[in-house]
Short mmCIF file of C-alpha atoms in Angstrom, two decimals:
data_model
loop_
_atom_site.label_atom_id
_atom_site.label_comp_id
_atom_site.label_asym_id
_atom_site.label_seq_id
_atom_site.Cartn_x
_atom_site.Cartn_y
_atom_site.Cartn_z
CA GLY C 1 -4.59 -13.93 -4.20
CA ALA C 2 -2.11 -12.88 -7.33
CA GLY C 3 0.40 -15.35 -7.82
CA GLY C 4 4.04 -15.59 -6.96
CA ALA C 5 2.85 -13.04 -3.69
CA PRO C 6 4.72 -13.44 -0.95
CA SER C 7 2.99 -14.15 1.65
CA LEU C 8 4.54 -11.86 3.97
CA ARG C 9 2.07 -11.10 6.91
CA ARG C 10 2.42 -7.06 6.59
CA CYS C 11 1.62 -4.55 9.83
CA SER C 12 -0.25 -2.26 10.22
CA THR C 13 2.97 -0.04 10.39
CA ARG C 14 4.13 -1.18 7.09
CA ALA C 15 5.44 2.17 4.96
CA ALA C 16 3.11 3.52 2.60
CA ALA C 17 6.46 3.96 0.47
CA GLN C 18 7.25 0.32 0.81
CA GLY C 19 5.94 -2.62 -1.24
CA LEU C 20 5.94 -6.18 0.24
CA GLY C 21 9.23 -7.76 -0.04
CA GLY C 22 11.48 -4.99 1.27
CA PRO C 23 13.38 -1.66 0.30
CA LEU C 24 15.35 -3.58 -2.19
CA ILE C 25 12.95 -6.12 -4.74
CA ASP C 26 10.50 -2.38 -3.93
CA ARG C 27 13.27 -0.25 -5.91
CA LEU C 28 14.77 -2.92 -8.20
CA ILE C 29 10.30 -3.41 -9.48
CA ARG C 30 9.72 0.08 -10.12
CA VAL C 31 12.68 1.11 -11.64
CA ASP C 32 12.07 -2.23 -13.95
CA HIS C 33 9.26 -1.69 -14.51
CA ALA C 34 10.23 2.25 -15.71
CA GLY C 35 12.82 1.15 -17.68
CA GLU C 36 10.27 -1.51 -19.65
CA TYR C 37 7.81 1.17 -19.90
CA GLY C 38 10.17 3.80 -21.24
CA ALA C 39 11.37 0.89 -23.69
CA ASP C 40 7.71 0.28 -24.88
CA ARG C 41 7.43 4.11 -25.49
CA ILE C 42 10.79 3.54 -28.02
CA TYR C 43 10.49 1.48 -30.19
CA ALA C 44 6.85 2.84 -30.19
CA GLY C 45 8.48 5.75 -31.34
CA GLN C 46 10.91 4.20 -33.86
CA MET C 47 7.44 2.74 -35.80
CA ALA C 48 5.37 5.51 -35.94
CA VAL C 49 8.64 6.90 -37.99
CA LEU C 50 9.77 3.40 -40.06
CA GLY C 51 6.55 1.12 -39.22
CA ARG C 52 6.75 0.90 -43.14
CA THR C 53 10.49 0.17 -44.12
CA GLY C 54 11.93 -2.90 -44.54
CA ALA C 55 13.78 -1.98 -40.70
CA GLY C 56 9.61 -2.34 -39.66
CA PRO C 57 9.80 -6.34 -38.82
CA VAL C 58 12.39 -5.74 -36.83
CA ILE C 59 11.89 -3.44 -34.53
CA ARG C 60 8.10 -4.48 -34.09
CA GLN C 61 9.83 -8.18 -33.64
CA MET C 62 11.36 -5.65 -30.84
CA TRP C 63 8.81 -4.45 -29.67
CA ASN C 64 6.31 -6.42 -29.41
CA GLN C 65 9.37 -8.64 -26.63
CA GLU C 66 9.71 -5.09 -24.59
CA LYS C 67 5.69 -5.14 -23.90
CA ALA C 68 6.07 -8.96 -23.22
CA HIS C 69 8.68 -7.84 -20.39
CA LEU C 70 6.14 -4.56 -19.07
CA LYS C 71 3.22 -6.94 -19.09
CA LYS C 72 5.38 -8.83 -16.51
CA PHE C 73 6.60 -6.42 -14.35
CA ASN C 74 3.11 -4.63 -14.03
CA GLU C 75 2.46 -8.17 -12.81
CA LEU C 76 5.34 -8.37 -10.32
CA MET C 77 4.03 -4.21 -9.31
CA ALA C 78 0.33 -5.70 -8.71
CA ALA C 79 2.13 -8.91 -6.44
CA TYR C 80 4.29 -7.19 -4.64
CA ARG C 81 2.24 -3.88 -3.51
CA VAL C 82 5.34 -1.43 -5.70
CA ARG C 83 3.67 1.24 -6.78
CA PRO C 84 5.05 3.18 -9.86
CA THR C 85 7.30 5.60 -10.78
CA VAL C 86 5.47 9.18 -10.41
CA LEU C 87 7.40 10.23 -13.90
CA LEU C 88 5.14 7.74 -16.02
CA PRO C 89 3.47 10.04 -17.77
CA PHE C 90 7.29 12.26 -18.59
CA TRP C 91 8.35 9.34 -19.38
CA ASN C 92 5.14 8.00 -22.32
CA VAL C 93 6.44 11.34 -24.16
CA ALA C 94 10.13 11.20 -23.65
CA GLY C 95 10.56 8.09 -24.45
CA PHE C 96 8.63 8.26 -27.65
CA VAL C 97 10.02 11.53 -28.78
CA LEU C 98 13.64 9.56 -28.28
CA GLY C 99 12.38 6.94 -30.40
CA ALA C 100 10.12 9.35 -33.08
CA GLY C 101 14.04 11.16 -32.97
CA SER C 102 15.87 9.01 -33.51
CA ALA C 103 14.28 7.35 -36.50
CA LEU C 104 14.18 10.82 -38.48
CA LEU C 105 17.82 9.65 -39.21
CA GLY C 106 16.88 6.83 -40.62
CA ARG C 107 17.32 3.20 -39.40
CA LYS C 108 20.74 3.77 -38.62
CA GLY C 109 19.94 6.82 -35.95
CA ALA C 110 17.03 3.64 -34.71
CA MET C 111 19.95 1.45 -34.25
CA ALA C 112 22.82 3.51 -33.17
CA CYS C 113 19.41 4.00 -30.20
CA THR C 114 18.22 0.72 -30.03
CA VAL C 115 22.08 -0.51 -29.34
CA ALA C 116 22.83 2.23 -26.15
CA VAL C 117 19.74 2.08 -24.84
CA GLU C 118 19.55 -2.10 -24.85
CA GLU C 119 23.20 -1.61 -23.56
CA SER C 120 22.71 -0.12 -20.69
CA ILE C 121 19.49 -1.69 -19.78
CA SER C 122 21.42 -4.59 -20.10
CA ASP C 123 24.41 -3.76 -17.89
CA HIS C 124 21.49 -2.59 -15.47
CA TYR C 125 20.14 -5.46 -15.19
CA ASN C 126 23.48 -7.02 -14.32
CA SER C 127 24.33 -4.92 -12.09
CA GLN C 128 20.23 -6.40 -10.14
CA ILE C 129 21.39 -10.01 -10.92
CA ARG C 130 24.65 -9.08 -9.03
CA ALA C 131 22.21 -7.07 -5.83
CA LEU C 132 20.38 -9.76 -5.80
CA MET C 133 22.21 -13.16 -5.86
CA GLU C 134 24.43 -10.81 -3.33
CA GLU C 135 21.02 -10.70 -0.45
CA ASP C 136 20.21 -13.39 -1.52
CA PRO C 137 20.30 -15.71 -4.15
CA GLU C 138 18.07 -18.99 -2.87
CA LYS C 139 14.68 -16.21 -2.06
CA TYR C 140 15.32 -14.55 -4.88
CA LYS C 141 14.90 -17.48 -6.93
CA GLU C 142 12.15 -16.58 -9.30
CA LEU C 143 13.27 -12.65 -8.84
CA LEU C 144 16.64 -13.60 -10.71
CA GLN C 145 14.88 -15.95 -13.47
CA VAL C 146 12.98 -13.40 -14.25
CA ILE C 147 15.41 -10.35 -14.98
CA LYS C 148 18.17 -12.67 -16.35
CA GLN C 149 15.92 -13.14 -18.49
CA PHE C 150 15.54 -10.38 -19.65
CA ARG C 151 18.80 -9.48 -19.96
CA ASP C 152 18.99 -12.12 -22.26
CA GLU C 153 16.92 -10.22 -24.43
CA GLU C 154 17.83 -7.78 -24.14
CA ARG C 155 21.66 -8.57 -25.24
CA GLU C 156 20.02 -10.32 -28.61
CA HIS C 157 17.91 -6.42 -29.08
CA HIS C 158 21.60 -5.06 -28.89
CA ASP C 159 23.56 -7.35 -31.02
CA ILE C 160 20.03 -7.36 -33.53
CA GLY C 161 20.98 -3.27 -33.28
CA LEU C 162 24.39 -4.18 -34.15
CA GLU C 163 23.80 -5.98 -36.80
CA HIS C 164 20.76 -3.79 -39.03
CA GLY C 165 22.61 -0.67 -38.46
CA ALA C 166 25.89 -1.92 -40.12
CA GLN C 167 23.27 -3.31 -42.87
CA ALA C 168 23.25 -0.40 -44.99
CA LEU H 1 11.31 -5.12 42.18
CA ARG H 2 8.91 -3.93 39.25
CA ARG H 3 9.99 -6.39 37.10
CA ALA H 4 8.40 -8.56 39.80
CA GLY H 5 5.69 -6.43 39.31
CA TRP H 6 5.60 -6.76 35.41
CA TRP H 7 5.76 -10.67 36.12
CA LEU H 8 2.96 -11.03 38.40
CA TRP H 9 0.84 -8.99 35.99
CA ARG H 10 1.57 -10.90 33.44
CA GLY H 11 -0.32 -14.16 35.56
CA ARG H 12 -3.56 -12.59 35.89
CA ALA H 13 -4.02 -10.39 32.58
CA ALA H 14 -5.79 -12.17 29.68
CA VAL H 15 -3.94 -11.05 26.75
CA ARG H 16 -6.42 -11.01 23.13
CA CYS H 17 -3.50 -11.42 20.49
CA GLN H 18 -5.41 -11.20 17.28
CA LEU H 19 -9.45 -11.61 16.05
CA SER H 20 -11.10 -14.18 17.11
CA PRO H 21 -11.97 -16.09 13.41
CA ALA H 22 -15.86 -15.94 12.54
CA GLN H 23 -16.52 -19.31 13.46
CA ARG H 24 -19.23 -19.15 10.74
CA PRO H 25 -20.07 -17.66 7.38
CA LEU H 26 -20.47 -13.41 7.56
CA GLN H 27 -22.04 -11.70 4.86
CA ALA H 28 -20.11 -8.92 4.50
CA SER H 29 -22.37 -6.53 4.70
CA ALA H 30 -23.06 -8.61 8.83
CA VAL H 31 -19.21 -7.48 9.03
CA LEU H 32 -19.27 -4.09 9.34
CA ARG H 33 -23.00 -3.93 11.56
CA ARG H 34 -20.95 -6.61 13.56
CA ILE H 35 -18.93 -3.54 14.38
CA SER H 36 -21.30 -1.29 14.81
CA ASP H 37 -22.96 -3.87 17.67
CA GLU H 38 -19.75 -3.50 18.80
CA GLN H 39 -19.51 -0.74 19.82
CA LYS H 40 -23.23 0.51 20.79
CA LYS H 41 -22.52 -2.11 23.56
CA GLU H 42 -19.66 -1.24 25.36
CA PRO H 43 -18.37 2.43 24.44
CA LEU H 44 -14.84 1.95 25.53
CA THR H 45 -13.03 -0.61 24.55
CA SER H 46 -14.81 -1.79 21.18
CA SER H 47 -12.02 -0.15 19.84
CA SER H 48 -9.05 -2.29 20.77
CA GLN H 49 -9.34 -6.64 20.88
CA GLN H 50 -5.97 -6.84 22.70
CA GLN H 51 -7.71 -4.78 26.32
CA LEU H 52 -7.00 -5.75 29.36
CA ASP H 53 -9.17 -7.75 31.64
CA SER H 54 -7.27 -6.50 34.45
CA HIS H 55 -10.72 -6.06 36.06
CA SER H 56 -12.60 -8.61 35.80
CA THR H 57 -9.35 -10.74 37.05
CA ASP H 58 -11.45 -12.24 39.33
CA HIS H 59 -14.23 -13.50 37.48
CA GLN H 60 -11.58 -15.37 35.07
CA PRO H 61 -8.87 -16.42 37.42
CA GLU H 62 -8.11 -19.50 35.47
CA GLN H 63 -7.09 -17.83 32.47
CA GLU H 64 -3.76 -18.07 30.70
CA PRO H 65 -1.74 -15.08 29.38
CA GLN H 66 -1.21 -15.72 25.74
CA GLY H 67 1.60 -15.93 23.95
CA PRO H 68 3.47 -13.00 22.86
CA ARG H 69 1.40 -10.40 21.45
CA PRO H 70 2.76 -8.38 18.04
CA SER H 71 4.12 -5.06 18.97
CA TYR H 72 4.38 -2.27 16.92
CA THR H 73 6.39 -3.13 14.40
CA GLY H 74 5.51 -6.50 13.96
CA GLN H 75 9.24 -7.81 15.92
CA GLY H 76 7.40 -8.76 19.46
CA GLY H 77 6.24 -12.46 17.82
CA GLN H 78 9.74 -14.39 17.92
CA GLU H 79 10.32 -13.60 22.11
CA SER H 80 9.58 -15.87 23.95
CA GLU H 81 6.56 -16.91 25.91
CA ASP H 82 8.88 -15.33 29.48
CA TYR H 83 9.94 -12.47 28.14
CA GLU H 84 8.57 -8.76 27.22
CA SER H 85 10.00 -6.53 25.40
CA GLU H 86 9.43 -2.84 26.14
CA GLU H 87 7.69 -2.10 23.06
CA GLN H 88 5.35 -4.58 23.65
CA LEU H 89 5.05 -3.56 28.08
CA GLN H 90 4.81 0.18 26.09
CA HIS H 91 1.98 -1.51 23.36
CA ARG H 92 0.08 -3.34 26.92
CA ILE H 93 0.50 0.66 28.99
CA LEU H 94 -1.63 2.09 25.25
CA THR H 95 -3.85 -0.17 25.01
CA ALA H 96 -5.03 0.10 28.49
CA ALA H 97 -5.42 3.64 28.72
CA LEU H 98 -7.42 4.25 25.63
CA GLU H 99 -10.17 3.67 28.74
CA PHE H 100 -8.90 6.89 29.63
CA VAL H 101 -9.18 8.98 27.24
CA PRO H 102 -12.13 9.99 26.62
CA GLU H 103 -12.21 11.22 30.19
CA HIS H 104 -8.32 13.31 30.75
CA GLY H 105 -8.31 13.38 26.17
CA TRP H 106 -4.64 12.16 24.55
CA THR H 107 -2.39 12.96 27.39
CA ALA H 108 -0.15 11.74 29.80
CA GLU H 109 -2.80 11.28 32.16
CA ALA H 110 -4.49 9.37 30.45
CA ILE H 111 -1.33 6.57 29.83
CA ALA H 112 -0.59 7.17 34.06
CA GLU H 113 -4.36 6.14 34.61
CA GLY H 114 -4.49 3.33 32.06
CA ALA H 115 -0.21 2.58 34.05
CA LYS H 116 -2.73 2.33 37.00
CA THR H 117 -4.92 -0.47 36.08
CA LEU H 118 -1.69 -2.49 35.15
CA GLY H 119 -0.48 -2.35 38.65
CA LEU H 120 2.43 -0.24 36.82
CA SER H 121 3.40 2.87 38.57
CA VAL H 122 2.52 5.97 37.49
CA ALA H 123 5.98 7.08 36.33
CA THR H 124 5.79 5.05 33.65
CA ALA H 125 3.63 7.35 31.97
CA GLY H 126 7.88 9.00 31.81
CA MET H 127 8.58 6.60 29.58
CA PHE H 128 6.39 8.44 26.61
CA HIS H 129 5.82 12.39 25.57
CA SER H 130 4.12 14.89 27.78
CA ASP H 131 2.25 15.61 24.63
CA GLY H 132 0.39 12.25 24.45
CA SER H 133 2.21 11.30 20.38
CA GLU H 134 2.83 7.97 21.15
CA LEU H 135 -1.15 7.14 22.31
CA VAL H 136 -2.65 8.84 19.16
CA LEU H 137 -0.59 6.69 16.75
CA HIS H 138 -0.57 3.80 18.78
CA PHE H 139 -4.52 4.11 18.56
CA VAL H 140 -4.98 5.09 14.50
CA SER H 141 -1.98 2.20 13.97
CA GLN H 142 -4.36 -0.31 15.33
CA CYS H 143 -7.73 1.17 14.29
CA ASN H 144 -5.73 0.52 10.59
CA THR H 145 -4.67 -3.04 11.54
CA LYS H 146 -8.45 -3.39 12.72
CA LEU H 147 -9.14 -2.59 9.12
CA SER H 148 -6.94 -5.01 7.08
CA GLU H 149 -7.74 -7.85 9.07
CA LEU H 150 -11.71 -7.23 8.61
CA LEU H 151 -10.81 -6.55 5.00
CA GLU H 152 -8.24 -9.83 5.10
CA GLN H 153 -11.53 -11.48 5.88
CA GLU H 154 -13.71 -10.29 4.18
CA GLN H 155 -11.82 -10.34 0.60
CA LYS H 156 -11.86 -14.85 1.52
CA LEU H 157 -15.43 -14.98 2.51
CA VAL H 158 -15.41 -13.65 -1.11
CA GLN H 159 -12.73 -15.58 -2.74
CA LEU H 160 -14.54 -18.50 -0.08
CA GLY H 161 -17.72 -17.36 -2.87
CA GLU H 162 -19.42 -16.86 0.45
CA ALA H 163 -20.66 -13.21 -0.15
CA GLU H 164 -20.46 -11.22 -2.65
CA LYS H 165 -18.00 -8.76 -4.23
CA LYS H 166 -19.08 -5.40 -3.99
CA HIS H 167 -18.83 -2.71 -6.41
CA THR H 168 -16.56 -0.35 -6.12
CA ASP H 169 -18.21 2.01 -4.77
CA GLN H 170 -20.00 -0.01 -2.39
CA PHE H 171 -17.09 -0.89 -0.92
CA LEU H 172 -14.73 2.65 -0.90
CA ARG H 173 -18.05 3.60 1.42
CA ASP H 174 -17.93 0.39 3.30
CA ALA H 175 -14.01 0.50 4.21
CA VAL H 176 -14.48 4.33 4.86
CA GLN H 177 -17.40 3.51 7.10
CA VAL H 178 -16.29 0.47 8.88
CA ARG H 179 -12.86 2.96 9.59
CA LEU H 180 -14.09 6.16 10.38
CA ARG H 181 -16.55 4.35 13.57
CA MET H 182 -14.07 2.88 15.12
CA LEU H 183 -13.26 6.27 16.18
CA ILE H 184 -17.23 7.42 17.50
CA PRO H 185 -15.52 6.08 21.54
CA TYR H 186 -13.65 8.83 20.83
CA ILE H 187 -15.08 11.40 19.12
CA GLU H 188 -15.28 13.91 21.81
CA LYS H 189 -11.72 13.81 22.60
CA TRP H 190 -11.50 13.02 17.56
CA PRO H 191 -10.16 17.29 17.00
CA GLN H 192 -6.96 16.80 19.81
CA ALA H 193 -6.56 14.00 18.68
CA LEU H 194 -5.84 15.72 15.06
CA SER H 195 -4.68 18.43 16.29
CA ILE H 196 -1.63 16.42 18.08
CA LEU H 197 -1.12 13.81 14.28
CA LEU H 198 -1.00 17.54 12.49
CA LEU H 199 2.71 18.07 15.00
CA PRO H 200 5.70 18.40 12.73
CA HIS H 201 7.51 15.80 14.77
CA ASN H 202 4.30 13.09 14.36
CA ILE H 203 4.09 14.17 9.74
CA PRO H 204 6.42 11.77 8.91
CA SER H 205 4.64 9.10 10.95
CA SER H 206 0.86 10.26 10.98
CA LEU H 207 1.82 10.36 7.13
CA ASN H 208 2.90 6.35 6.42
CA LEU H 209 -0.17 5.56 9.09
CA LEU H 210 -2.63 7.80 6.38
CA THR H 211 -1.44 6.69 3.51
CA SER H 212 -0.64 3.14 4.21
CA MET H 213 -4.41 2.48 5.05
CA ILE H 214 -6.24 4.14 1.98
CA ASP H 215 -2.93 1.87 -0.07
CA ASP H 216 -4.24 -1.14 1.81
CA ILE H 217 -8.25 0.21 1.42
CA TRP H 218 -7.39 0.92 -2.47
CA HIS H 219 -5.58 -2.94 -2.74
CA TYR H 220 -8.29 -4.50 -1.30
CA ALA H 221 -10.92 -2.97 -3.73
CA GLY H 222 -9.21 -4.48 -6.23
CA ASP H 223 -7.08 -1.97 -7.69
CA GLN H 224 -3.95 -3.25 -9.60
CA SER H 225 -2.88 0.39 -11.54
CA THR H 226 0.54 0.59 -12.21
CA ASP H 227 0.20 3.50 -13.36
CA PHE H 228 -0.58 6.86 -13.07
CA ASN H 229 -4.16 5.91 -12.10
CA TRP H 230 -2.38 4.15 -8.98
CA TYR H 231 -1.68 7.75 -7.73
CA THR H 232 -4.82 9.83 -8.72
CA ARG H 233 -6.92 7.18 -7.15
CA ARG H 234 -5.05 7.09 -3.65
CA ALA H 235 -4.91 11.09 -3.48
CA VAL H 236 -8.62 11.27 -4.25
CA LEU H 237 -9.48 8.22 -1.09
CA THR H 238 -7.73 10.40 0.82
CA GLY H 239 -9.71 13.57 -0.02
CA ILE H 240 -12.41 11.92 0.62
CA TYR H 241 -11.26 9.72 3.68
CA ASN H 242 -10.04 13.83 5.46
CA THR H 243 -12.70 15.58 4.16
CA THR H 244 -15.01 12.63 5.78
CA GLU H 245 -13.71 12.71 9.46
CA LEU H 246 -13.76 16.93 9.17
CA VAL H 247 -17.35 16.46 8.98
CA MET H 248 -17.79 13.36 12.03
CA MET H 249 -16.47 15.84 14.28
CA GLN H 250 -19.44 18.42 13.18
CA ASP H 251 -21.46 15.67 13.05
CA SER H 252 -24.31 15.61 15.67
CA SER H 253 -27.08 13.95 13.19
CA PRO H 254 -28.33 10.02 15.32
CA ASP H 255 -25.77 7.76 14.38
CA PHE H 256 -24.26 9.70 12.30
CA GLU H 257 -26.15 9.82 9.24
CA ASP H 258 -24.87 13.03 8.13
CA THR H 259 -22.45 12.25 7.51
CA TRP H 260 -22.39 8.78 5.58
CA ARG H 261 -24.56 10.72 2.77
CA PHE H 262 -22.20 13.10 2.74
CA LEU H 263 -19.72 9.53 2.60
CA GLU H 264 -21.28 8.29 -0.02
CA ASN H 265 -22.20 11.92 -2.00
CA ARG H 266 -18.18 11.94 -1.97
CA VAL H 267 -17.69 8.02 -3.52
CA ALA H 268 -19.90 9.29 -5.78
CA ASP H 269 -17.74 11.87 -6.87
CA ALA H 270 -15.10 10.82 -7.04
CA MET H 271 -16.50 7.46 -9.81
CA ASN H 272 -17.84 10.21 -11.78
CA MET H 273 -14.11 12.86 -11.45
CA GLY H 274 -13.05 8.67 -12.17
CA ASN H 275 -13.82 9.16 -16.38
CA ALA H 276 -12.40 12.82 -16.36
CA ALA H 277 -9.13 11.08 -14.91
CA ASN H 278 -9.83 8.98 -17.67
CA GLN H 279 -9.58 12.19 -19.90
CA VAL H 280 -6.86 13.09 -18.74
CA GLN H 281 -4.89 9.77 -19.52
CA SER H 282 -6.63 10.39 -23.70
CA THR H 283 -5.55 13.52 -23.92
CA GLY H 284 -1.70 11.86 -22.48
CA GLU H 285 -2.25 9.86 -25.73
CA ALA H 286 -3.40 12.72 -28.19
CA VAL H 287 -0.41 14.11 -27.73
CA VAL H 288 1.14 11.26 -28.33
CA GLN H 289 -1.80 10.72 -31.55
CA GLY H 290 -0.12 14.04 -32.19
CA LEU H 291 3.78 13.36 -32.00
CA MET H 292 3.11 10.45 -33.43
CA GLY H 293 0.83 12.19 -36.96
CA ALA H 294 3.43 15.09 -37.11
CA ALA H 295 6.62 12.30 -36.91
CA VAL H 296 5.53 10.23 -39.69
CA THR H 297 3.52 13.28 -42.32
CA VAL H 298 7.80 14.61 -41.75
CA SER H 299 9.12 10.64 -42.17
CA ASN H 300 6.96 10.11 -45.05
CA HIS H 301 8.89 13.18 -46.56
CA ARG H 302 11.69 11.64 -45.84
CA ILE H 303 11.41 8.60 -46.97
CA THR H 304 10.38 9.47 -50.41
CA ASP H 305 13.51 11.09 -51.11
CA TRP H 306 16.02 8.05 -50.02
CA SER H 307 13.33 5.74 -50.83
CA GLY H 308 16.03 3.74 -53.78
CA LEU H 309 18.11 3.12 -50.69
CA GLU H 310 15.60 1.47 -47.78
#
């Protein structure tokens, strides 16, 4: 089976709405997957507008990290058999529009968007870390590691956004 | 007193908890053949490996009761050998009742007869709804479990290199056929079962069972989609399963060959539709591309204005 997948013995009455890790993990992975997907689209939108400017490389670097995050959640989703959010097509367009729209305001606009989004994402990851720690830190060790790492990287993006937005 | 009766019967009944593992490597298609062979030999009992041997205790007097069997919700494993939960008992009764479905339908009568074979009073049927809901749901759940086990076995064989990995369309066809064949012993009364499953108070459970089964089939077919395809594939397969099931109700051809041909065609359609679904996705991409183009065009105008400042 997939690496890192829990070896739970499913019974036939497992709710199809739930993944293998139980309701907490199910929601967590779905939301995080949606979030990273949205972030990926936001940066794509920003790149579409500012890709060829001085801000391009910075945005691209952050975008690449988001792609890695999304890849990880794709893997977790398959491993835990979690269903993706039904709103994906919506996030696809909405994320892109947010990214492109903020970038049209210029580099400052793009960075302000980044700062706001990343602030929000790291708060979100922090509360998930708290929830998992309260639940069972041993059981969710691997997941906690992943989320902590991602939270740190999102905070970095936040700080980069501040730094670059502050520059003229 | 009733409890003493249960104790007696536990001592005498042989309870098989799981499918016995294959003694030798089976080709994946042989698994399919085994199911249809089993059904040809024992039309009344093929659907359940957990059927009590109540009529053959004479032949197997030394048979020991097995350990606690998995219950409907998978909690039975924690029970000790001596204690049977009410849930486990209910499952035993319902399983025993299946034998009487061809004659009595999915009814309290069948449940009462099942209870009788376990040496219980027919009044135990009072534990259940009078409309036969639990009996049908129990049966469906059992079939789904069996299907999952078979698919799991098949997957292991493929992983061990002892069986070929099937193409998706073949896989889906085989999985649906195996699952539908489990209905054959009860086919006369299946329309009744379907109407019971559609009763409003049963819809949550029956829908849940259906979606779990479809999700299982796609999982073992190797679906790892994390995008909207996840939904598309499941919706499509559900449609295929339901329509094939309905065709099967009306089918009088030998060994339901018309039904399997119908199934083959529907799966083939779905494979072609897969291309259409990709096209829909591409349309989404195209929209995004259009937006990108618009954004770049607009931004080009703006950036030339600011180029000195960037």
